[in-house]
mmCIF file of C-alpha atoms in Angstrom:
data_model
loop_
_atom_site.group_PDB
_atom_site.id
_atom_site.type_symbol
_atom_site.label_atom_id
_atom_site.label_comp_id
_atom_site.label_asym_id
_atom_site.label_seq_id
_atom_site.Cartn_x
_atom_site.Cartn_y
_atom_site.Cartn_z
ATOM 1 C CA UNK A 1 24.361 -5.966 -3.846
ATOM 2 C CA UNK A 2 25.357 -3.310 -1.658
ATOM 3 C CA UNK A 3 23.986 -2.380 1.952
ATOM 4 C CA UNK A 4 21.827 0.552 0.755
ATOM 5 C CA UNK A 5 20.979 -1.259 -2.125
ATOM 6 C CA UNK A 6 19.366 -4.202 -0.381
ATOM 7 C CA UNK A 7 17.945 -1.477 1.756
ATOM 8 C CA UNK A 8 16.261 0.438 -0.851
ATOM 9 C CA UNK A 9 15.398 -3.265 -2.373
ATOM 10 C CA UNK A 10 13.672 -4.554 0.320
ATOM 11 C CA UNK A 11 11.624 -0.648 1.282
ATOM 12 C CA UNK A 12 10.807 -1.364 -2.364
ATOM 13 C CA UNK A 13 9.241 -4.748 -2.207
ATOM 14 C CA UNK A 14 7.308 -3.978 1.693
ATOM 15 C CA UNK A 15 5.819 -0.834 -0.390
ATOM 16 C CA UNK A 16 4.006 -3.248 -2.618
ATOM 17 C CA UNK A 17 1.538 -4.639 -0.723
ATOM 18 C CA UNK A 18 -1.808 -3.406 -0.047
ATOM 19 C CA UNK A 19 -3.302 -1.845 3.166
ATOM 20 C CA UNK A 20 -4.906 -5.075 3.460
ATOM 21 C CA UNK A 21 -2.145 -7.293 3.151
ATOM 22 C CA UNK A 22 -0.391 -5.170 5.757
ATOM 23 C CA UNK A 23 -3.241 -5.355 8.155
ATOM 24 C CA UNK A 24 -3.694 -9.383 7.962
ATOM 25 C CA UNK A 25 0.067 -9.909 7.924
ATOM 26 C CA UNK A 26 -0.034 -7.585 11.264
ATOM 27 C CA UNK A 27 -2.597 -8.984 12.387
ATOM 28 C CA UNK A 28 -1.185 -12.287 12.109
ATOM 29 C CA UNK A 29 2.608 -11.156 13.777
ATOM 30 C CA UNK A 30 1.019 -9.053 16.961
ATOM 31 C CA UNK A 31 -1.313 -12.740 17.945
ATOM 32 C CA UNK A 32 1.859 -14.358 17.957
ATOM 33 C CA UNK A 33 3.684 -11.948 20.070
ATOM 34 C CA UNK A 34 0.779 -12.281 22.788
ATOM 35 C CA UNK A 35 1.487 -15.932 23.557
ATOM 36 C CA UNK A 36 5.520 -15.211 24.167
ATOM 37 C CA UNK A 37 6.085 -15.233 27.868
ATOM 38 C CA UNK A 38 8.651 -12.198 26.789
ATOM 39 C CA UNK A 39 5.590 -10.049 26.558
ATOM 40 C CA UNK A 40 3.385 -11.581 28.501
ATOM 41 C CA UNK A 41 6.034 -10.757 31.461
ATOM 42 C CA UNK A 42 7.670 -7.540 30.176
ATOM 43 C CA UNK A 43 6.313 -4.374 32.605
ATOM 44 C CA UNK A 44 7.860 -2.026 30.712
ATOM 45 C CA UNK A 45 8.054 -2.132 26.879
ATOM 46 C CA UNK A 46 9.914 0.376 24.492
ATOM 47 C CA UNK A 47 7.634 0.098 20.635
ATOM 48 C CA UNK A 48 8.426 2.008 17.646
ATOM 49 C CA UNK A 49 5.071 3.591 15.993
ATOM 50 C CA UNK A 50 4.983 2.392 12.652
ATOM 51 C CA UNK A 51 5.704 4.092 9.582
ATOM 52 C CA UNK A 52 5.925 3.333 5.702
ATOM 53 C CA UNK A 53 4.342 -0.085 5.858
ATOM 54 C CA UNK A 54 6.691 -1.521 8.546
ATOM 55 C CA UNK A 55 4.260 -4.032 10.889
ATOM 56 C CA UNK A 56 2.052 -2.438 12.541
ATOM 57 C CA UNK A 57 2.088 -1.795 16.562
ATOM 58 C CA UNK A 58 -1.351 0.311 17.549
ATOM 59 C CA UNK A 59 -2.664 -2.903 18.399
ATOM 60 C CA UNK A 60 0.024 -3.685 20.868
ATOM 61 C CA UNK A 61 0.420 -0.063 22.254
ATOM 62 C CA UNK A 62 -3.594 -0.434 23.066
ATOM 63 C CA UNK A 63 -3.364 -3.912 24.631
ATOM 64 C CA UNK A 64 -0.030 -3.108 26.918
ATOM 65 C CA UNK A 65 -1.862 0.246 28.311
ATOM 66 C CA UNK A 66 -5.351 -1.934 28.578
ATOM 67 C CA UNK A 67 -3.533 -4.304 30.297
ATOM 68 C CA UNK A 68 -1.162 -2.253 32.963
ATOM 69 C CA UNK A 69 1.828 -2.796 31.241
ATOM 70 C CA UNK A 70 4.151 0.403 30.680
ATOM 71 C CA UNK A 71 4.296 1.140 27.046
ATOM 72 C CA UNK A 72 7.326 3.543 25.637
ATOM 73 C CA UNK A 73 7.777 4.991 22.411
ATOM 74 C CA UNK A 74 11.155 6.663 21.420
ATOM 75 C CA UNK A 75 11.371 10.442 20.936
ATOM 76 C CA UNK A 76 13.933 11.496 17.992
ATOM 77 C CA UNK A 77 16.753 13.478 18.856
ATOM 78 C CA UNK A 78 18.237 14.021 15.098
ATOM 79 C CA UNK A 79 20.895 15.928 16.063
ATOM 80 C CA UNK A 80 22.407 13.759 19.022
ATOM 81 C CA UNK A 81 21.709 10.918 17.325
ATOM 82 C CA UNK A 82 19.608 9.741 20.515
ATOM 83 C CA UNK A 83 16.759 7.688 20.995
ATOM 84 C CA UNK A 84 14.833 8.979 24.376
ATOM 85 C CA UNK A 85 12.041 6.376 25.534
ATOM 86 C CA UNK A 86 8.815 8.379 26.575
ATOM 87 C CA UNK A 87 5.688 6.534 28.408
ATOM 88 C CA UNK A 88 2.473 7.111 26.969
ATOM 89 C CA UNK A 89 -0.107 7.533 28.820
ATOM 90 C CA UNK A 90 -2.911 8.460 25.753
ATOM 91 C CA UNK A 91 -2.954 6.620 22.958
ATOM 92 C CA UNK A 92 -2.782 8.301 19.698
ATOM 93 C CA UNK A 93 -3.677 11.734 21.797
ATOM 94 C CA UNK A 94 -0.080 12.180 23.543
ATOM 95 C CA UNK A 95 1.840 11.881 20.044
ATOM 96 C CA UNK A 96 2.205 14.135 16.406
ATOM 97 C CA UNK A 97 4.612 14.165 13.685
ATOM 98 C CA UNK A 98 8.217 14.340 14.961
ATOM 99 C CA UNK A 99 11.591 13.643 12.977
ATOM 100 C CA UNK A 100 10.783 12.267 9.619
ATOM 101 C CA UNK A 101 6.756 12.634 10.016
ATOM 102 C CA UNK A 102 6.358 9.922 12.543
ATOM 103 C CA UNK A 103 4.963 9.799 15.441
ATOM 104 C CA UNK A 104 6.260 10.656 18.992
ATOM 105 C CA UNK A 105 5.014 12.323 21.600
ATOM 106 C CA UNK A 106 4.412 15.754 21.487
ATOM 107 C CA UNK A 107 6.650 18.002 23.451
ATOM 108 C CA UNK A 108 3.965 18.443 26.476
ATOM 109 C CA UNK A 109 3.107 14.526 26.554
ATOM 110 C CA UNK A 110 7.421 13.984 27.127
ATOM 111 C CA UNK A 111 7.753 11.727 29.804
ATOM 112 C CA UNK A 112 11.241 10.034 30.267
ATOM 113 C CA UNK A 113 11.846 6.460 31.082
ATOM 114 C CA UNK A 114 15.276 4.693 32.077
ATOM 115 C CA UNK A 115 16.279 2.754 29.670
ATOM 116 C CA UNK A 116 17.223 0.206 32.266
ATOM 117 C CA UNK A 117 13.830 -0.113 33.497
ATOM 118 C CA UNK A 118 12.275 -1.529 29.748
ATOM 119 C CA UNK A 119 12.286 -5.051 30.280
ATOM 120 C CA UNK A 120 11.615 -5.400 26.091
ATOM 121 C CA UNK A 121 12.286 -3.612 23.072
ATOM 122 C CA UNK A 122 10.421 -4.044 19.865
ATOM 123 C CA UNK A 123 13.153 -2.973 17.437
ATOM 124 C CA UNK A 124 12.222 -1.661 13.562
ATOM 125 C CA UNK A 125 14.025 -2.296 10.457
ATOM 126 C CA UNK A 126 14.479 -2.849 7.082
ATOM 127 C CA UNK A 127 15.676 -6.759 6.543
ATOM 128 C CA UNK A 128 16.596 -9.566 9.020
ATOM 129 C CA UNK A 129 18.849 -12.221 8.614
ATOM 130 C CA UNK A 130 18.476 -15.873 9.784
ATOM 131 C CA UNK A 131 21.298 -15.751 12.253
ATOM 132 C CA UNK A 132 19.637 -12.424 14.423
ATOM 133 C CA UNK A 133 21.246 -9.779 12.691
ATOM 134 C CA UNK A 134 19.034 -6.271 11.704
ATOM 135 C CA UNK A 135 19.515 -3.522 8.815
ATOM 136 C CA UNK A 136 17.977 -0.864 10.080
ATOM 137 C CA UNK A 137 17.710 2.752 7.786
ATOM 138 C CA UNK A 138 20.951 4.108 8.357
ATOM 139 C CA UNK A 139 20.876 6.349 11.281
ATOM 140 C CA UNK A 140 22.529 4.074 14.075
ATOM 141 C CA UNK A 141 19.821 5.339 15.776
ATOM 142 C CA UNK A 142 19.102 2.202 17.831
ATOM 143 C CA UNK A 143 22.470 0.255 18.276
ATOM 144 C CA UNK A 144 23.313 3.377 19.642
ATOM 145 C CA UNK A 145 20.126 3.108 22.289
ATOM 146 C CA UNK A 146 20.645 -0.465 23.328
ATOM 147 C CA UNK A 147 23.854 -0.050 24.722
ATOM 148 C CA UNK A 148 21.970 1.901 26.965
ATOM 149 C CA UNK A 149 19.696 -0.676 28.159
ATOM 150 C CA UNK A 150 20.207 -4.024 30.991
ATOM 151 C CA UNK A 151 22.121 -6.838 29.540
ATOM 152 C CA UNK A 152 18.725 -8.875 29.996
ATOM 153 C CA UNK A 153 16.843 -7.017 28.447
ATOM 154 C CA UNK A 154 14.617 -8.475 25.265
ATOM 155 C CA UNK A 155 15.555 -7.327 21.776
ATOM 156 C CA UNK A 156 12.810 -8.605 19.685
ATOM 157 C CA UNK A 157 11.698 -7.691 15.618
ATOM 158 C CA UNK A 158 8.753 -7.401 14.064
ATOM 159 C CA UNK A 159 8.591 -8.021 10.379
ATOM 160 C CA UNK A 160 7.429 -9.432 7.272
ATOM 161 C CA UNK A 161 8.346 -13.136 5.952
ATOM 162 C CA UNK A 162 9.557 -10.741 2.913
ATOM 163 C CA UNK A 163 11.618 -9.031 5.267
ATOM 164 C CA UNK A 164 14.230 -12.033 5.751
ATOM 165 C CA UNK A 165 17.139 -11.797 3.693
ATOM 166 C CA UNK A 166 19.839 -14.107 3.628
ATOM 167 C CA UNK A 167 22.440 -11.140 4.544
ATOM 168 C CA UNK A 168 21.773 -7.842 5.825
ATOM 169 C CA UNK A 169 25.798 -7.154 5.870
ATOM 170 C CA UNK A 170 26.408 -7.117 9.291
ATOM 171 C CA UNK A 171 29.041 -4.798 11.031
ATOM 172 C CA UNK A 172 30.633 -5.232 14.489
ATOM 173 C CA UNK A 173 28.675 -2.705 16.171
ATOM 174 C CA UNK A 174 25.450 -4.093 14.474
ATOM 175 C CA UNK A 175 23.446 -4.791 17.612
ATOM 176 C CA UNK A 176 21.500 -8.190 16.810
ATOM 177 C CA UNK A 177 17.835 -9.746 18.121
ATOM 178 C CA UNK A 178 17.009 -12.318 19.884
ATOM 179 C CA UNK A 179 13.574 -13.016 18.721
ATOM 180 C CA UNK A 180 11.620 -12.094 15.250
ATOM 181 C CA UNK A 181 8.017 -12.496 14.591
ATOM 182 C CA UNK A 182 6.880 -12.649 11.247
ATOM 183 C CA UNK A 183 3.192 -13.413 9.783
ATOM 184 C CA UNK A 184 4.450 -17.172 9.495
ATOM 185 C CA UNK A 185 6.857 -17.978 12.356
ATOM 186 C CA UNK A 186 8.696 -17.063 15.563
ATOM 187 C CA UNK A 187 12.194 -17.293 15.291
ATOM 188 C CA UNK A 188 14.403 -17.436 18.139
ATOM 189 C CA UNK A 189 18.360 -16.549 17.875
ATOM 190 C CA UNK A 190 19.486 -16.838 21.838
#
């Protein structure tokens, strides 16, 4: 099986289940998340906003701003290539439809954060290995990004159980994670 192929398998298989089954599963993933100390501590946090059945992160957007914690969500810069983290201060009101219909903040609502300052990233993607590494959709978009961040910062997945494959064809400048939480288990790679 090819890279895109295990891609497209895999986007294939997560668009089977229900609404339901995605809100239990994320349910399930975001209570787990809450009792890492990696959260718990992180001031600063960079989350995707879900899209196409990936897990979903409202729930952790609402509880870092109800709790003081800095929350960042990327703004798409197709062109560049570039990932810019923005704070939110408004949650959903600061964001609409950017680069490939999802969410980011709206032009206006643009607020810029160092990407030296996020203390943890929750990273998207496709499939997971065992081992750490991440197929993400293609674009680079994020290996290119956390080369940008500290050297201590936290790379950390979110994902489905159905999510782990056993290979995800890794390449050298494949950027891996060092923590994935699915609906059934926390698995640490450091």
């Amino acid at each position: 099986m090819s890279k895109n192929e295990l891609r497209n398998n895999v986007i294939a298989k997560r668009n089977t289940l229900s609404t339901q089954e995605i809100e239990q599963k994320s349910q399930a993933i975001i209570k787990k998340l809450f009792t890492l100390p990696e959260y718990q501590n992180a001031n600063t946090i960079m989350a995707y906003i879900d899209f196409r059945n990936e897990v979903q992160t409202s729930g952790i957007i609402k509880d870092a701003l109800t709790n003081g914690k800095k929350i960042a969500v990327p703004v798409t810069d197709i062109k560049n290539k570039k990932l810019t983290p923005s704070l939110l201060h408004d949650f959903p009101g600061d964001l609409a439809p950017g680069a490939w219909g999802i969410l980011e903040p709206r032009p206006e609502c643009v607020r810029p954060v160092d990407p030296e300052q996020i203390d943890l990233v929750l990273i998207p993607g496709v499939a997971f290995d065992n081992v750490g590494n991440r197929l993400g959709y293609g674009g680079g978009f994020y290996d290119r990004f956390l080369l940008r961040t500290r050297k201590d910062v936290i790379l950390l997945a979110l994902a489905f159980e159905l999510q782990i494959q056993p290979n995800v064809y890794h390449e050298k400048h494949d950027i891996p994670i060092q923590l994935l939480v699915t609906e059934e288990r926390i698995m640490d790679f450091r």
